[in-house]
């Protein structure tokens, strides 16, 4: 079992003591339970995103329309807090019933703040990104369920490799940014910049297929009930990434 999502690794459904698949006949992970918990996480994210959206920009004065101190706090705090909670959830899967909702709440603050900034600069872009994200989710779920796309080992290996390469490139960009070095292909609205964003969106979308397969595997193997929260959390990680990448792609296109 392999997933490009860092929250869903090969050992996710393994018991750390025995090394075997965790199975509970009386309280096993179900697909409906995972779907319901994903819906809860999405609702929590929307609630805090709406709050942050309304607080993110300066309402009046010379600085009207710019990111407010509160908005900056939500963006940075949400990003850092989301990363910390994600790491905790990955290493303490049994805590997922608590940490997954906390991750959704914190991540909502980050998404609400950055969405307000993008919307201020490019009116209508947030609706387009939301529509594209959930449209992609539905399309790939249908393709996966129909067998049109299959998560073969080679498919998984390719997506994992591409995801890792993107992660390393983003990390290098952040490190170089501290020294005043900008990586044009990542941030600029050039032809190559748009092509790069399209590639990243495709890779992020294909991670959804791996996530579907991984959750289905957990259900089939009778993973414990708390894994419903963990599976929903893993799916949320990919959806957040996909939404942010759609925002970046659409912004680059509109800049052209």
Coordinates of C-alpha atoms in Angstrom, one line a residue:
X1 CA 0.0 0.0 0.0
X2 CA 1.5 3.3 -1.1
X3 CA 0.2 6.8 -1.1
X4 CA 1.7 10.1 -2.2
X5 CA -0.1 11.8 0.7
X6 CA 2.4 12.1 3.6
X7 CA -0.4 11.5 6.0
X8 CA -1.1 8.1 4.5
X9 CA 2.0 5.9 4.5
X10 CA 2.5 2.2 4.0
X11 CA 2.3 1.5 7.7
X12 CA -0.8 3.5 8.4
X13 CA -3.0 0.5 9.0
X14 CA -0.4 -1.6 10.8
X15 CA -0.3 -2.3 14.5
X16 CA 3.0 -0.9 15.8
X17 CA 3.4 -3.8 18.2
X18 CA 2.7 -6.8 16.0
X19 CA 3.4 -5.3 12.6
X20 CA 0.2 -6.8 11.3
X21 CA -2.9 -5.1 10.0
X22 CA -5.1 -3.7 12.8
X23 CA -8.5 -5.3 12.7
X24 CA -11.5 -4.9 15.0
X25 CA -14.5 -6.9 14.0
X26 CA -16.8 -5.0 16.4
X27 CA -15.5 -1.5 15.7
X28 CA -14.0 -1.5 12.3
X29 CA -13.5 1.4 9.9
X30 CA -16.3 1.9 7.3
X31 CA -16.5 3.8 4.1
X32 CA -19.6 5.7 5.1
X33 CA -18.0 6.6 8.4
X34 CA -15.0 8.0 6.7
X35 CA -17.2 10.0 4.3
X36 CA -19.2 11.4 7.1
X37 CA -16.1 12.5 9.0
X38 CA -14.7 14.1 5.9
X39 CA -17.9 16.1 5.7
X40 CA -17.5 17.2 9.3
X41 CA -13.9 18.3 8.7
X42 CA -15.0 20.2 5.6
X43 CA -17.7 22.0 7.6
X44 CA -15.3 22.9 10.3
X45 CA -12.9 24.3 7.7
X46 CA -15.6 26.4 6.1
X47 CA -16.7 27.8 9.4
X48 CA -13.3 29.1 10.4
X49 CA -12.4 30.1 6.8
X50 CA -15.5 32.3 6.8
X51 CA -14.5 33.9 10.0
X52 CA -11.0 34.6 8.8
X53 CA -12.3 35.9 5.5
X54 CA -14.3 38.6 7.2
X55 CA -11.4 39.6 9.4
X56 CA -8.5 39.3 6.9
X57 CA -8.6 42.7 5.1
X58 CA -8.5 46.3 6.3
X59 CA -12.0 47.6 5.8
X60 CA -11.4 51.3 5.5
X61 CA -8.8 54.1 5.3
X62 CA -5.7 54.4 3.2
X63 CA -4.9 50.7 3.8
X64 CA -8.4 49.5 2.8
X65 CA -8.2 46.1 0.9
X66 CA -4.8 45.2 2.3
X67 CA -4.1 42.3 4.6
X68 CA -4.8 43.3 8.2
X69 CA -2.7 42.4 11.2
X70 CA -5.4 39.9 12.2
X71 CA -5.4 38.4 8.7
X72 CA -1.6 38.0 8.8
X73 CA -1.9 36.3 12.1
X74 CA -4.6 33.9 10.8
X75 CA -2.5 33.1 7.7
X76 CA 0.8 32.5 9.5
X77 CA -0.8 30.9 12.6
X78 CA -3.1 28.7 10.5
X79 CA -0.2 27.5 8.3
X80 CA 2.1 26.8 11.2
X81 CA -0.6 25.4 13.4
X82 CA -1.9 23.2 10.6
X83 CA 1.6 21.8 10.0
X84 CA 2.2 21.0 13.7
X85 CA -1.2 19.3 14.1
X86 CA -0.7 17.4 10.8
X87 CA 2.7 16.1 12.1
X88 CA 1.1 15.1 15.5
X89 CA -1.7 13.3 13.7
X90 CA 0.7 11.4 11.4
X91 CA 2.8 10.2 14.3
X92 CA -0.1 9.7 16.7
X93 CA -2.9 8.2 14.6
X94 CA -5.0 7.2 17.6
X95 CA -5.3 10.9 18.4
X96 CA -7.0 11.6 15.0
X97 CA -10.5 11.9 16.5
X98 CA -9.2 15.0 18.3
X99 CA -6.4 16.4 16.2
X100 CA -8.2 16.0 12.8
X101 CA -11.0 18.4 13.8
X102 CA -8.4 20.8 15.3
X103 CA -6.4 20.6 12.0
X104 CA -9.6 21.5 10.0
X105 CA -10.3 24.5 12.3
X106 CA -6.8 25.8 12.1
X107 CA -6.4 25.2 8.4
X108 CA -9.6 27.1 7.8
X109 CA -8.1 30.2 9.3
X110 CA -5.2 29.9 6.9
X111 CA -7.4 29.3 3.9
X112 CA -9.8 32.1 4.7
X113 CA -7.1 34.6 5.1
X114 CA -5.2 33.8 1.8
X115 CA -8.5 33.4 -0.1
X116 CA -9.6 36.9 0.9
X117 CA -6.3 38.3 -0.4
X118 CA -6.6 36.4 -3.7
X119 CA -10.2 37.5 -4.1
X120 CA -9.4 41.1 -3.5
X121 CA -6.8 41.0 -6.3
X122 CA -8.7 38.7 -8.6
X123 CA -12.5 39.0 -8.1
X124 CA -14.2 35.7 -8.6
X125 CA -11.1 33.5 -8.3
X126 CA -12.1 31.8 -5.0
X127 CA -15.4 30.5 -6.4
X128 CA -13.5 29.2 -9.4
X129 CA -10.9 27.5 -7.3
X130 CA -13.6 25.9 -5.0
X131 CA -15.5 24.7 -8.0
X132 CA -12.4 23.3 -9.7
X133 CA -11.3 21.5 -6.4
X134 CA -14.6 19.8 -5.8
X135 CA -15.2 19.2 -9.5
X136 CA -11.9 17.4 -9.6
X137 CA -12.7 15.4 -6.4
X138 CA -16.0 14.2 -7.9
X139 CA -14.6 13.5 -11.3
X140 CA -11.7 11.4 -10.0
X141 CA -13.9 9.6 -7.5
X142 CA -16.2 8.6 -10.3
X143 CA -13.2 7.5 -12.5
X144 CA -11.8 5.5 -9.6
X145 CA -15.1 3.8 -8.7
X146 CA -15.7 2.9 -12.4
X147 CA -12.3 1.4 -12.8
X148 CA -11.3 4.0 -15.4
X149 CA -8.3 4.9 -13.2
X150 CA -6.6 2.2 -11.3
X151 CA -4.0 2.6 -8.5
X152 CA -1.5 0.2 -9.8
X153 CA 1.9 -0.1 -8.3
X154 CA 3.6 1.8 -11.1
X155 CA 0.9 4.5 -10.9
X156 CA 1.5 4.9 -7.2
X157 CA 5.3 5.0 -7.7
X158 CA 5.0 7.7 -10.3
X159 CA 2.7 9.9 -8.2
X160 CA 4.8 9.4 -5.1
X161 CA 8.0 10.4 -6.9
X162 CA 6.4 13.4 -8.5
X163 CA 4.9 14.5 -5.1
X164 CA 8.3 14.2 -3.5
X165 CA 10.0 16.2 -6.2
X166 CA 7.5 19.0 -5.9
X167 CA 7.9 19.0 -2.1
X168 CA 11.7 19.3 -2.5
X169 CA 11.4 22.1 -5.0
X170 CA 9.1 24.1 -2.8
X171 CA 11.4 23.5 0.2
X172 CA 14.4 24.7 -1.9
X173 CA 12.4 27.8 -2.9
X174 CA 11.6 28.6 0.7
X175 CA 15.2 28.3 1.7
X176 CA 16.5 30.3 -1.2
X177 CA 13.9 33.0 -0.4
X178 CA 15.6 33.7 2.9
X179 CA 18.7 34.7 0.8
X180 CA 16.7 36.8 -1.6
X181 CA 16.8 34.3 -4.4
X182 CA 13.5 33.8 -6.3
X183 CA 12.6 30.7 -8.4
X184 CA 10.8 32.1 -11.4
X185 CA 9.2 28.9 -12.6
X186 CA 7.3 28.5 -9.3
X187 CA 6.0 32.1 -8.7
X188 CA 5.9 34.0 -12.0
X189 CA 3.1 34.1 -14.4
X190 CA 5.2 33.1 -17.4
X191 CA 4.4 30.3 -19.7
X192 CA 6.7 28.0 -17.8
X193 CA 5.3 29.2 -14.5
X194 CA 1.7 28.3 -15.7
X195 CA 2.9 25.0 -17.0
X196 CA 4.5 24.2 -13.7
X197 CA 1.3 25.0 -11.8
X198 CA -0.7 22.8 -14.2
X199 CA 1.7 20.0 -13.5
X200 CA 1.4 20.5 -9.8
X201 CA -2.4 20.5 -9.9
X202 CA -2.4 17.3 -11.9
X203 CA -0.1 15.6 -9.4
X204 CA -2.2 16.9 -6.5
X205 CA -5.3 15.6 -8.2
X206 CA -3.8 12.1 -8.8
X207 CA -3.0 11.9 -5.1
X208 CA -6.8 11.8 -4.5
X209 CA -6.8 8.5 -6.4
X210 CA -4.2 7.1 -4.1
X211 CA -6.1 8.4 -1.1
X212 CA -9.3 6.7 -2.3
X213 CA -7.4 3.4 -2.8
X214 CA -5.8 3.7 0.6
X215 CA -9.0 4.4 2.4
X216 CA -10.7 1.5 0.6
X217 CA -7.9 -0.8 1.6
X218 CA -8.2 0.2 5.3
X219 CA -12.0 -0.5 5.1
X220 CA -11.4 -3.9 3.4
X221 CA -8.8 -4.9 6.1
X222 CA -10.9 -3.9 9.0
X223 CA -8.8 -1.0 10.4
X224 CA -10.0 0.3 13.8
X225 CA -12.8 2.9 14.0
X226 CA -10.5 5.8 14.8
X227 CA -9.0 5.4 11.3
X228 CA -12.1 6.9 9.9
X229 CA -10.9 10.2 11.3
X230 CA -7.4 9.5 10.1
X231 CA -8.6 8.7 6.6
X232 CA -10.7 11.8 6.5
X233 CA -7.7 13.9 7.7
X234 CA -5.5 12.4 4.9
X235 CA -8.1 13.3 2.3
X236 CA -8.3 16.8 3.7
X237 CA -4.6 17.3 3.4
X238 CA -4.8 16.6 -0.3
X239 CA -7.9 18.8 -0.8
X240 CA -6.2 21.8 0.9
X241 CA -3.1 21.3 -1.3
X242 CA -5.3 21.0 -4.4
X243 CA -7.3 24.1 -3.6
X244 CA -4.2 26.3 -2.9
X245 CA -2.6 25.1 -6.2
X246 CA -5.8 26.0 -8.1
X247 CA -5.7 29.5 -6.6
X248 CA -2.1 29.9 -7.7
X249 CA -2.8 28.6 -11.2
X250 CA -5.8 30.8 -11.7
X251 CA -4.0 33.8 -10.4
X252 CA -1.1 33.2 -12.9
X253 CA -3.6 32.9 -15.7
X254 CA -5.4 36.1 -14.8
X255 CA -2.1 37.9 -14.5
X256 CA -1.4 37.0 -18.2

